mmCIF file of C-alpha atoms in Angstrom:
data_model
loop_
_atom_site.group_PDB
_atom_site.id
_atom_site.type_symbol
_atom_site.label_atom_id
_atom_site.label_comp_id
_atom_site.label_asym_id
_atom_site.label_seq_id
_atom_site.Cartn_x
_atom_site.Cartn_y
_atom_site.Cartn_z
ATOM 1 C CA UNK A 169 -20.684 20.467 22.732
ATOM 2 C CA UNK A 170 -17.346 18.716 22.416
ATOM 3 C CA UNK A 171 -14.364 20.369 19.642
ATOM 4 C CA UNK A 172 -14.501 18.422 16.470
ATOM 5 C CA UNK A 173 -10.896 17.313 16.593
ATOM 6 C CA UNK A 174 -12.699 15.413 20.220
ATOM 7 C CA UNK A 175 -14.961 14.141 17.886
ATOM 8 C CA UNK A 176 -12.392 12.790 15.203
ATOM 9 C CA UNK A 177 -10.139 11.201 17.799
ATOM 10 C CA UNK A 178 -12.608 9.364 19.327
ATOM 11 C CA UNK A 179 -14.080 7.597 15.922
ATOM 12 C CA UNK A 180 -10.818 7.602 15.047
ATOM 13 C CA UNK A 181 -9.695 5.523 17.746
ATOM 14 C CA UNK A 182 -12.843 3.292 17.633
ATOM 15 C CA UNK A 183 -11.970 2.252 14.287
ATOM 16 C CA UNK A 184 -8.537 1.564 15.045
ATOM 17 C CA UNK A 185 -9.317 -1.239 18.019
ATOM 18 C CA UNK A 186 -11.668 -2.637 15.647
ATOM 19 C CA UNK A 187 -9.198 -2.933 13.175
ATOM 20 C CA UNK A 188 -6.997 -4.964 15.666
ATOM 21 C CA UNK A 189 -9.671 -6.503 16.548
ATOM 22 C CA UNK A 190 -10.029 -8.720 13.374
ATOM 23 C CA UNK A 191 -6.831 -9.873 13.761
ATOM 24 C CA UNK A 192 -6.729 -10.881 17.451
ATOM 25 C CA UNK A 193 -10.274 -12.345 16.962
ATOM 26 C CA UNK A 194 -9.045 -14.352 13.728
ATOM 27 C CA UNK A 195 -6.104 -15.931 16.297
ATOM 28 C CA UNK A 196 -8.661 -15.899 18.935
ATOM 29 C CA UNK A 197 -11.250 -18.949 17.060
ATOM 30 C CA UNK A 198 -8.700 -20.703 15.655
ATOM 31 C CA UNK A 199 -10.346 -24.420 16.756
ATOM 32 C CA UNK A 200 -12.827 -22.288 18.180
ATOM 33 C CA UNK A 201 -16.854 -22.420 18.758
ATOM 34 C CA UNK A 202 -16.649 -19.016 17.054
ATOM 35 C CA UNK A 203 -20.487 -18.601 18.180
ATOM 36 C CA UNK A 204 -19.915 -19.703 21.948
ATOM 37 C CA UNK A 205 -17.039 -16.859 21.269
ATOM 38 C CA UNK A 206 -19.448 -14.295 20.103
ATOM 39 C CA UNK A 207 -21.634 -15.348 23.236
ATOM 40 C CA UNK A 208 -19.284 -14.869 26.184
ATOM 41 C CA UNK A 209 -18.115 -11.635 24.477
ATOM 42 C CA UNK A 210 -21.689 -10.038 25.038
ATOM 43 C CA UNK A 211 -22.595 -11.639 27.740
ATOM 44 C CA UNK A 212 -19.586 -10.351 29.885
ATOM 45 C CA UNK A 213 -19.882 -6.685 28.372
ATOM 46 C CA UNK A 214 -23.333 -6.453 28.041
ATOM 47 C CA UNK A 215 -23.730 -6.522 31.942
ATOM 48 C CA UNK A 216 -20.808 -4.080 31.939
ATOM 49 C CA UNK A 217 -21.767 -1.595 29.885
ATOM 50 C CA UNK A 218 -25.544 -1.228 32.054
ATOM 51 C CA UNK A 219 -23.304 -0.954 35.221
ATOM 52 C CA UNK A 220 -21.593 2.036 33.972
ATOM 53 C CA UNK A 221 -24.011 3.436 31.970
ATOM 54 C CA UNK A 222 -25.787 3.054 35.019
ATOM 55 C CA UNK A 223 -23.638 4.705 36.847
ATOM 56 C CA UNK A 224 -23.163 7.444 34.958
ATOM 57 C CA UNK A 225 -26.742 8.478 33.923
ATOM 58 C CA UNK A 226 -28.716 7.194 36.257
ATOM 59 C CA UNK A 227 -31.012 6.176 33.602
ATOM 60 C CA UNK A 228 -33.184 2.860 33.346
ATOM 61 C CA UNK A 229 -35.210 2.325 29.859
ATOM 62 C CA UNK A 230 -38.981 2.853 29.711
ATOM 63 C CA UNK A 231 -41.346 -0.058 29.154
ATOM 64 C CA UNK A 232 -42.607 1.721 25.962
ATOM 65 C CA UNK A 233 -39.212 2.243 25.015
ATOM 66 C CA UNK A 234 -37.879 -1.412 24.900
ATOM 67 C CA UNK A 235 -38.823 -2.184 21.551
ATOM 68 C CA UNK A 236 -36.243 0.471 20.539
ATOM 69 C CA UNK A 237 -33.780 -1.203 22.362
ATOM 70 C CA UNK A 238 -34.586 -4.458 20.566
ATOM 71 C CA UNK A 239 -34.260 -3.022 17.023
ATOM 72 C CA UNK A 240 -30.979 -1.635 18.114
ATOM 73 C CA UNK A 241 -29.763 -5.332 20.053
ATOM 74 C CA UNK A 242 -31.048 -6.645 16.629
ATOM 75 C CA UNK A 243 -28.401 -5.270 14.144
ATOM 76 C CA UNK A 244 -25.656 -5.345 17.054
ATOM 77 C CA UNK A 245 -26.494 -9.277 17.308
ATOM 78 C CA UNK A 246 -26.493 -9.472 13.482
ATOM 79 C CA UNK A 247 -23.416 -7.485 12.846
ATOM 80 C CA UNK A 248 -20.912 -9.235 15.781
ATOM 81 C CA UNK A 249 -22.548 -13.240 14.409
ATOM 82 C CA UNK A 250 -21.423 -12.191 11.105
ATOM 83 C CA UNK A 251 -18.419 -10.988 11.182
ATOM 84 C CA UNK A 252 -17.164 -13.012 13.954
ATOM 85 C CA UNK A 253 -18.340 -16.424 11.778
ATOM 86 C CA UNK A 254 -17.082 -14.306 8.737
ATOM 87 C CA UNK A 255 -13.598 -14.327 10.213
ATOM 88 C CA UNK A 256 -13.488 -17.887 11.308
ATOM 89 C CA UNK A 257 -14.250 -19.046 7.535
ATOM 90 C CA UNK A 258 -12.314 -16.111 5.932
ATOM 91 C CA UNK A 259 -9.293 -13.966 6.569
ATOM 92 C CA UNK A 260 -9.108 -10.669 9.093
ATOM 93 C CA UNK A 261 -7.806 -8.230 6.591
ATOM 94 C CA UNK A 262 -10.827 -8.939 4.263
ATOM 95 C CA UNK A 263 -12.859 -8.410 7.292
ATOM 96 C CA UNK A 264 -11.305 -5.021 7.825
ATOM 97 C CA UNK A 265 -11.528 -4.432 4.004
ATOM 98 C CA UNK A 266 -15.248 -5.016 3.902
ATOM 99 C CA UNK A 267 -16.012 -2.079 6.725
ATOM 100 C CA UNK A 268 -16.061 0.830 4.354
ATOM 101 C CA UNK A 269 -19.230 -0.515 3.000
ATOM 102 C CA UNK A 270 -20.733 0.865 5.890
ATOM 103 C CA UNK A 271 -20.103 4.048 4.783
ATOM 104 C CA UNK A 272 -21.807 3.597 1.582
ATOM 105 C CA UNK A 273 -24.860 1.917 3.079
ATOM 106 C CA UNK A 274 -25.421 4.317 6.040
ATOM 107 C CA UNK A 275 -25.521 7.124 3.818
ATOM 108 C CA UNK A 276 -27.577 5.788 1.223
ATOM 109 C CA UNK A 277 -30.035 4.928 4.288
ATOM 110 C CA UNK A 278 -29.928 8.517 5.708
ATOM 111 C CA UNK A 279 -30.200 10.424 2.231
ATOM 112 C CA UNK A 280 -33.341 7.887 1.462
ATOM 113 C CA UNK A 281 -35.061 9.107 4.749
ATOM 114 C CA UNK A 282 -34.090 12.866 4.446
ATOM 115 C CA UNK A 283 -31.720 13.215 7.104
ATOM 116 C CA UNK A 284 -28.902 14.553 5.406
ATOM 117 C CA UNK A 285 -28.280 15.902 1.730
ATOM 118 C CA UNK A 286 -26.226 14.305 -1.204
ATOM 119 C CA UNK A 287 -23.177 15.924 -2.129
ATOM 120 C CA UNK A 288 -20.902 14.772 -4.980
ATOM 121 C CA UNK A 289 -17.535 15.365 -3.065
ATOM 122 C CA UNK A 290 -19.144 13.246 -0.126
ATOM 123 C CA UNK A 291 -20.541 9.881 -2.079
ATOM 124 C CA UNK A 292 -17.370 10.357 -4.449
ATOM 125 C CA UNK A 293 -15.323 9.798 -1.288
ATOM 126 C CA UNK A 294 -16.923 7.097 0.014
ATOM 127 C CA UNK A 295 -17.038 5.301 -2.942
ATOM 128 C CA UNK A 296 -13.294 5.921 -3.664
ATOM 129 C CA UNK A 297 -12.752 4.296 0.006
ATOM 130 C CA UNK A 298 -15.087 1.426 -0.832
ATOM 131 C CA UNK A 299 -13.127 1.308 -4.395
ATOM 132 C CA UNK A 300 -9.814 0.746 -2.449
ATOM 133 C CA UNK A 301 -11.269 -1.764 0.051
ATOM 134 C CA UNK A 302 -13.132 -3.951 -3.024
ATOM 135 C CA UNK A 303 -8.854 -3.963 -4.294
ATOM 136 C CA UNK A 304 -8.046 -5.325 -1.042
ATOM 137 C CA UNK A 305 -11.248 -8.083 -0.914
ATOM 138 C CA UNK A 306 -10.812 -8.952 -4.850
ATOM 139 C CA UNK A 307 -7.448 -8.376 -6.279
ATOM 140 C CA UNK A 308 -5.513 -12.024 -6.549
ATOM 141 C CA UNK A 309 -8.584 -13.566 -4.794
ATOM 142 C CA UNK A 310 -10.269 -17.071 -6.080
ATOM 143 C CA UNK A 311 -13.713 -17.171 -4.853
ATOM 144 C CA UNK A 312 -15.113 -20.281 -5.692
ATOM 145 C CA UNK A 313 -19.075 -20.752 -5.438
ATOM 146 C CA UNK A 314 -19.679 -23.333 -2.226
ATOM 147 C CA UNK A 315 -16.267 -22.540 -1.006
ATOM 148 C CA UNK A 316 -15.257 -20.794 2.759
ATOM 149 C CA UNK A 317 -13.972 -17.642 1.263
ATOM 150 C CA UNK A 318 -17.009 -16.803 -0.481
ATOM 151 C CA UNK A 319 -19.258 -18.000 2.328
ATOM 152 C CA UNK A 320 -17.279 -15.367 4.508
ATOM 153 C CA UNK A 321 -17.383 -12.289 2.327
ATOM 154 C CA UNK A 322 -21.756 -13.081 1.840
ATOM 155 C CA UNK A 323 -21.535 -12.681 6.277
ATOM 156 C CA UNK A 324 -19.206 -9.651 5.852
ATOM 157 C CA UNK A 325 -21.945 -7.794 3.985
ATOM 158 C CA UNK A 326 -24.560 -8.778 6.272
ATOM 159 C CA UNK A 327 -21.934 -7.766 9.298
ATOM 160 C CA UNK A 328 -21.790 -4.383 7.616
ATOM 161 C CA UNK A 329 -25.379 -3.594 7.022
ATOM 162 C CA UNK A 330 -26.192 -4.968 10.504
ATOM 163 C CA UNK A 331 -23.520 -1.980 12.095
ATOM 164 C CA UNK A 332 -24.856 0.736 9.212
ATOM 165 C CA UNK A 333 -28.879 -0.424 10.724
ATOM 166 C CA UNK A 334 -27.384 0.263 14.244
ATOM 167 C CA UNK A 335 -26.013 3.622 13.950
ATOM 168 C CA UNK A 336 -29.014 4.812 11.881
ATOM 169 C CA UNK A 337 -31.382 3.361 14.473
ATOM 170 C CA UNK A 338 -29.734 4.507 17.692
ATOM 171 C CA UNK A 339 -29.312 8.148 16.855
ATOM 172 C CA UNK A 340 -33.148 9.055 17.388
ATOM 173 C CA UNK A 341 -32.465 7.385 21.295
ATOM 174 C CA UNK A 342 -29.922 9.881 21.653
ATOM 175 C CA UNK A 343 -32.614 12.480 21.911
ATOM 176 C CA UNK A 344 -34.185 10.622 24.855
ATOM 177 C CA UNK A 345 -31.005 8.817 26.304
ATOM 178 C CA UNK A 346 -27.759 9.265 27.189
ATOM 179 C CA UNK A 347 -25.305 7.130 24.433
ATOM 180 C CA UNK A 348 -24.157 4.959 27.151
ATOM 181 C CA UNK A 349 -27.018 4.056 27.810
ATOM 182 C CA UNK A 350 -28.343 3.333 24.576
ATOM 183 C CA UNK A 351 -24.946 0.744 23.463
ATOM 184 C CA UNK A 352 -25.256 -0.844 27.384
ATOM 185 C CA UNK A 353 -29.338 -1.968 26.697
ATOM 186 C CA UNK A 354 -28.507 -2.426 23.141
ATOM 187 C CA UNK A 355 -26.019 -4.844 24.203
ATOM 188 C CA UNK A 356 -28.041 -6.584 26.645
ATOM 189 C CA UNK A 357 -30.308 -7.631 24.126
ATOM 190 C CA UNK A 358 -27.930 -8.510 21.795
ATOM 191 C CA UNK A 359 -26.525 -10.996 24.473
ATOM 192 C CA UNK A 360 -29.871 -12.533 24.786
ATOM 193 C CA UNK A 361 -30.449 -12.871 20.863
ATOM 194 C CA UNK A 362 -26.795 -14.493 20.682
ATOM 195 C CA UNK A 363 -27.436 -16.998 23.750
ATOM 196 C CA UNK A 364 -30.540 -18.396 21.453
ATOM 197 C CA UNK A 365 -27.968 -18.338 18.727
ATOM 198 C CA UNK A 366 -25.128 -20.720 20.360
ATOM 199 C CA UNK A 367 -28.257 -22.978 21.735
ATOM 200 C CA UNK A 368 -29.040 -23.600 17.687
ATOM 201 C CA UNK A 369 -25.857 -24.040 16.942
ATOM 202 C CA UNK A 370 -24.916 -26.227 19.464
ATOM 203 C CA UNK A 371 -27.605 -28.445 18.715
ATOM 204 C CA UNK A 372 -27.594 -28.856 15.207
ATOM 205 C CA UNK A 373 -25.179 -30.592 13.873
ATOM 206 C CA UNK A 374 -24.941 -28.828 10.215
ATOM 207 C CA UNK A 375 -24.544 -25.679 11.338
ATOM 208 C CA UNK A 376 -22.087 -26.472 13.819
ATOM 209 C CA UNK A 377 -19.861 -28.328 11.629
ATOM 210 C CA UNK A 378 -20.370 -25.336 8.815
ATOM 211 C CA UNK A 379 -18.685 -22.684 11.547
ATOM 212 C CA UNK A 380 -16.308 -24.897 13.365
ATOM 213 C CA UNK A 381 -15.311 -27.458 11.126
ATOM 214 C CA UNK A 382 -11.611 -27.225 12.611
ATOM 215 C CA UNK A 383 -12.893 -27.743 16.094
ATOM 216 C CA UNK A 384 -11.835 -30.616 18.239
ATOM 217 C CA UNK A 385 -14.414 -33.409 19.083
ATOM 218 C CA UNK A 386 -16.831 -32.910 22.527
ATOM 219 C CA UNK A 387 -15.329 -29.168 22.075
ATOM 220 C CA UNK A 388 -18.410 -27.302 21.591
ATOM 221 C CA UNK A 389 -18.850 -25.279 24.943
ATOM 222 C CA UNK A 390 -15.235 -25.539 25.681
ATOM 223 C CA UNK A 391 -13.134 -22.286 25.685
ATOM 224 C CA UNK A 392 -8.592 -22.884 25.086
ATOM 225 C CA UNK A 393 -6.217 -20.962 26.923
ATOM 226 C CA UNK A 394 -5.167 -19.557 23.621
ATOM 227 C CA UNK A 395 -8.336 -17.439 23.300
ATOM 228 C CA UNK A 396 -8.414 -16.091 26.477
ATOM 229 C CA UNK A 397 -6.415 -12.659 25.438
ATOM 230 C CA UNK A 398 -8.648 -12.958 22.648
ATOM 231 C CA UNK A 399 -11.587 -12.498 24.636
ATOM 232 C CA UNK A 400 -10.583 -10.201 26.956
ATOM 233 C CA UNK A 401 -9.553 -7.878 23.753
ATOM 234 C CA UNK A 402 -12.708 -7.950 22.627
ATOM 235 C CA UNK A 403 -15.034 -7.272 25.778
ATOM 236 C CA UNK A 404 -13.046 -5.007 26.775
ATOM 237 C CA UNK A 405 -11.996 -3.022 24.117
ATOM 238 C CA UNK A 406 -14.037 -3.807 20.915
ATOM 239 C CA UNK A 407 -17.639 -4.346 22.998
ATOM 240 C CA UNK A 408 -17.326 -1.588 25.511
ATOM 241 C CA UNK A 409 -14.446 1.063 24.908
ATOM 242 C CA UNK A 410 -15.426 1.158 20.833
ATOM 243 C CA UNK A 411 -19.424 1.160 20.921
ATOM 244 C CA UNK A 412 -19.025 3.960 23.558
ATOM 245 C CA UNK A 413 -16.605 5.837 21.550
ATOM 246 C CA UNK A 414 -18.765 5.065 18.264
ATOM 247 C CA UNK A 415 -22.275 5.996 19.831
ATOM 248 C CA UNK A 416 -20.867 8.914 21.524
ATOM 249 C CA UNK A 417 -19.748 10.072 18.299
ATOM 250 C CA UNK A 418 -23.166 9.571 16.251
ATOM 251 C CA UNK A 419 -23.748 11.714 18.881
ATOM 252 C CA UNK A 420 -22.126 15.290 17.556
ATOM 253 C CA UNK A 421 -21.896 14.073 14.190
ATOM 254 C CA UNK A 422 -23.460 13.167 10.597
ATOM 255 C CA UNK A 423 -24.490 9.372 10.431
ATOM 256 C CA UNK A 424 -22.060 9.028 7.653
ATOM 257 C CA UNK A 425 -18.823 10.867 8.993
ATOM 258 C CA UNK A 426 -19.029 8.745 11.632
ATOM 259 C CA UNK A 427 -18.947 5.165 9.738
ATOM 260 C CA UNK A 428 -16.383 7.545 7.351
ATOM 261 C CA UNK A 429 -13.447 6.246 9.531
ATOM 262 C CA UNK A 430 -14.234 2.392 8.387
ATOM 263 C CA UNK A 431 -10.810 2.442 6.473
ATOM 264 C CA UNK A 432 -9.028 2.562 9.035
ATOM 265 C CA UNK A 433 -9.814 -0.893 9.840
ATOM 266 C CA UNK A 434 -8.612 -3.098 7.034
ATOM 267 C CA UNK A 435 -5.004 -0.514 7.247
ATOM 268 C CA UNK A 436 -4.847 -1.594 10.958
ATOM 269 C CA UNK A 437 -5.346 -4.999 10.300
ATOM 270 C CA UNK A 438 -3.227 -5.280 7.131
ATOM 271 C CA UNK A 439 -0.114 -3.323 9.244
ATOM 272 C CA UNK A 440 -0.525 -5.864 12.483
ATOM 273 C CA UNK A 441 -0.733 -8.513 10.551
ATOM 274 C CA UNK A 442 2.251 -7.937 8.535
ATOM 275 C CA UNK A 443 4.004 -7.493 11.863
ATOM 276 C CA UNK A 444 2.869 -10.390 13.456
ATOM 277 C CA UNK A 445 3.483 -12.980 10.697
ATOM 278 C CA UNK A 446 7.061 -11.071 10.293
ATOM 279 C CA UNK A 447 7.780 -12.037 14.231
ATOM 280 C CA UNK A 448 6.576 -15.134 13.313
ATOM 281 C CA UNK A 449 3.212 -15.451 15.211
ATOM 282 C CA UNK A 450 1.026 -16.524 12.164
ATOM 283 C CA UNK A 451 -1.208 -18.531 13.275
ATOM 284 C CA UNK A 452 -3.800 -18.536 10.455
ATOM 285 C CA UNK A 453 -3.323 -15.043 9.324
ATOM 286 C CA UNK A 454 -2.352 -14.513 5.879
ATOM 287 C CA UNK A 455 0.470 -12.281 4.832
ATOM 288 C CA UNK A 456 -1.143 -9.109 2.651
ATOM 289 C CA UNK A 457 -0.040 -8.745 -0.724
ATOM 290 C CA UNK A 458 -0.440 -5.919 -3.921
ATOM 291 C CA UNK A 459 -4.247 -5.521 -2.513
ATOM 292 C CA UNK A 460 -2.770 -3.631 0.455
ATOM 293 C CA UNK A 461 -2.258 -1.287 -2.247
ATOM 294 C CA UNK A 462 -6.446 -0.581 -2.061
ATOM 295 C CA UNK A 463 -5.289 1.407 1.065
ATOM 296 C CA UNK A 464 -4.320 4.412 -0.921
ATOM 297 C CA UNK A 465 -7.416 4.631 -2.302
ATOM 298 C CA UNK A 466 -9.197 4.034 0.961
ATOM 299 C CA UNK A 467 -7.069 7.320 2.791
ATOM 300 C CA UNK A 468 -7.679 9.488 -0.430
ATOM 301 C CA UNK A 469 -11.812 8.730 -0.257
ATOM 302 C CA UNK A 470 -11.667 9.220 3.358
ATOM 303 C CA UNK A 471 -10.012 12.719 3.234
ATOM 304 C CA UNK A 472 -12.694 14.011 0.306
ATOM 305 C CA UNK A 473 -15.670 13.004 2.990
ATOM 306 C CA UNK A 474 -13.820 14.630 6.123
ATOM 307 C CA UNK A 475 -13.542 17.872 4.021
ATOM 308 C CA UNK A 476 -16.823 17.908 2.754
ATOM 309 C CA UNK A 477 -18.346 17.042 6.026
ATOM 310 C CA UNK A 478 -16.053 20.363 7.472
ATOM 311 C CA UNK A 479 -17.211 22.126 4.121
ATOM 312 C CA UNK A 480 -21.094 21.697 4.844
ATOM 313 C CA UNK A 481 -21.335 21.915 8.559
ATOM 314 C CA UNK A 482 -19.318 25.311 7.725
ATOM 315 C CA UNK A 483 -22.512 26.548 5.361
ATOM 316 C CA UNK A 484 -24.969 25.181 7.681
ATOM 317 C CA UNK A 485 -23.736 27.186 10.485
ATOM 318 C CA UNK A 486 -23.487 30.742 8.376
ATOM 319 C CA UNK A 487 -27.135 29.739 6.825
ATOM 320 C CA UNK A 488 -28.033 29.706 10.626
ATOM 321 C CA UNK A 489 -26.598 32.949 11.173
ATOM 322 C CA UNK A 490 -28.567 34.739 8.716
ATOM 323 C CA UNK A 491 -31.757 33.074 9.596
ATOM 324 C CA UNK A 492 -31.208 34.446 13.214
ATOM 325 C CA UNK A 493 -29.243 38.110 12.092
ATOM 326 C CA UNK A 494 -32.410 38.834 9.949
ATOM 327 C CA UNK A 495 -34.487 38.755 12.750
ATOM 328 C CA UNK A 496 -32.731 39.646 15.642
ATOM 329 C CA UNK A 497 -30.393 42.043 13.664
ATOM 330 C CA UNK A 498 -26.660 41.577 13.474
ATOM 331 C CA UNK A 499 -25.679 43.841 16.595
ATOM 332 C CA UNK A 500 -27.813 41.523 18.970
ATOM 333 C CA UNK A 501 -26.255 38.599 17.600
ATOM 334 C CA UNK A 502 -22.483 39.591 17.910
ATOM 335 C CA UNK A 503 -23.053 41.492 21.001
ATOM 336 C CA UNK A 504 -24.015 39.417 23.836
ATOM 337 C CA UNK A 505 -22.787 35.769 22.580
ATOM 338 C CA UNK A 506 -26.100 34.341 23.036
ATOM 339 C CA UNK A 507 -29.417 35.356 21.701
ATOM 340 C CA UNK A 508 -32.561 34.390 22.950
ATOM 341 C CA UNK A 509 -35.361 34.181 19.771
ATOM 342 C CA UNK A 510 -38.623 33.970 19.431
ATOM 343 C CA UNK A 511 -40.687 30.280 19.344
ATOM 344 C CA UNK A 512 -41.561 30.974 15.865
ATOM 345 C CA UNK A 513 -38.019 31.110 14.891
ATOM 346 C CA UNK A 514 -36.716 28.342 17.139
ATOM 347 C CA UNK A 515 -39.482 25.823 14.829
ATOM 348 C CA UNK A 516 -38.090 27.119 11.721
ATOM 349 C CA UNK A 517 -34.671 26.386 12.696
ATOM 350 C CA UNK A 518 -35.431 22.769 13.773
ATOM 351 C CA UNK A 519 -33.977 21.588 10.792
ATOM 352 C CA UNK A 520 -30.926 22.910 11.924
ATOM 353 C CA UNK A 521 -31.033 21.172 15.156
ATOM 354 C CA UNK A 522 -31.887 17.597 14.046
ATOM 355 C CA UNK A 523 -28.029 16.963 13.604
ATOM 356 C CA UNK A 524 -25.614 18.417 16.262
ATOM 357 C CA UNK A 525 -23.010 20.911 14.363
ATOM 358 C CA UNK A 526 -19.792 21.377 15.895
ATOM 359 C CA UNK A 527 -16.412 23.715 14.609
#
């Protein structure tokens, strides 16, 4: 098993390219078919991701198995339409600002279904963090009923449960296949699903004109030069480099800690776009204001659910300890460094085992 500060730096990092990733992708639609967007996006990673995965595992999903994969393509399709619409129609720090969320609804999902425990330190956290990203949504904000802004923060919530739904459905697959694996199929269906999507969209007229309302006549399968870095930002860093990093993670790690890193997103996208509207490349980013402020609470409710995560993976291991000492006795367990037990001991610790621990 990897060293938790492995684990950390890679959700760490994921979060941080998606965080950049609001902002290039709010540039990137500007007079945009943000749908056609979403739609060349998985359908050039998609492929991608199944060559390497392929590559690496030498794995191919079982017939019986592809309605997993089509759960999982499901809330991937849901959560990259909405946001990426979202963004179009609203503004890419609120984007960011809404990702905490996911925090808040992953663990309420996994606590429902028994796979992890409720702690007060850990849901105080996250709710501080969502606290300090509802300060960045809300505070100074005008959301008028019928009006863009409020249109995009109703697909931001559906963009977050959509990526909770994902990493609660794709950790069982990790007992049966390897995470590249699971994000590369995951993705191919989600490519699929979105193709259907731009089709619709294409075709009818009202919901064209509600997602592109700034795009140019006869423009609707046509792709600008100026989204071109756009694109390649986003398949190649956002679709492949930060599902790998994400579904590796979910990997070694509680289904909570690793949506915990969500606020990084709205700081990374509040600090680039600060920079790039100071150098003068606004485009139709918005310059962040007191909200940013919502970032201090964001770091603080972070730091409470990386401790307590630390905190309880510290008490599971020394529970496990016992369970094994009293059996085996202690001198067997420090002596050779690894103990071999008996069945019946192995099922009682199962518990133990249904979420990887790590130091």
């Amino acid at each position: 098993k990897p060293k938790a500060w492995v684990v950390h730096l890679a959700l760490i990092t994921a979060q941080i390219i998606f965080g950049g990733g609001s902002v290039v992708g709010k540039l990137g639609v500007d007079k945009f078919n943000p749908i056609l967007f979403a739609l060349i996006r998985e359908g050039c990673a998609g492929p991608i991701l199944c060559v390497l995965a392929y590559c690496k595992d030498r794995t191919l999903p079982s017939p019986k198995h592809l309605w997993w994969f089509l759960i999982t393509g499901l809330f991937i399709f849901s959560n990259q339409l909405f946001f990426i619409i979202g963004i179009k129609l609203s503004n890419a720090v609120v984007g960011s600002a809404w990702q905490p969320s996911q925090a808040v609804m992953v663990t309420a999902i996994a606590i429902a279904i028994g796979w992890e425990k409720a702690t007060v330190m850990k849901i105080l956290g996250i709710l501080i963090a969502f606290g300090g990203a509802v300060f960045i949504v809300f505070f100074g904000s005008q959301l008028k009923e019928g009006s863009s802004e409020l249109a995009g923060n109703i697909l931001y919530f559906f963009n977050c449960l959509g990526t909770a739904m994902y990493v609660i459905c794709s950790k069982p697959m990790m007992k049966t296949y390897p995470a590249m694996s699971v994000t590369a199929w995951s993705y191919i269906m989600a490519s699929i699903m979105m193709a259907v999507s731009c089709l619709v969209a294409n075709n009818v007229h009202q919901i064209y004109d509600f997602v592109c309302s700034d795009c140019p006549s006869g423009s609707k399968w046509s792709v600008p030069k100026s989204a071109i870095f756009a694109l390649t930002y986003w398949i190649l860093l956002t679709s492949i480099a930060s599902y790998l990093l994400m579904t590796w993670g979910n990997k070694y790690a509680d289904a909570s800690l690793v949506l915990a890193y969500t606020p990084l997103q709205p700081a990374t996208s509040a600090i680039l776009s600060f920079v790039l509207i100071a150098a003068g490349y606004k485009g139709s980013l918005q310059q962040p204001g007191l909200n940013i402020l919502g970032v201090v609470g964001i770091f603080i409710g972070l730091a409470l659910v990386v401790y307590d995560s630390r905190k309880t993976h510290a008490k599971e291991k020394e529970v496990e300890y016992l369970k094994v000492s009293s059996v085996v006795g202690e001198s067997e367990v420090k002596g050779a460094g690894s103990v071999q037990v008996s069945s019946e001991i192995d099922g009682k610790m199962d518990e133990f085992n249904d979420i990887d621990h790590h130091d």
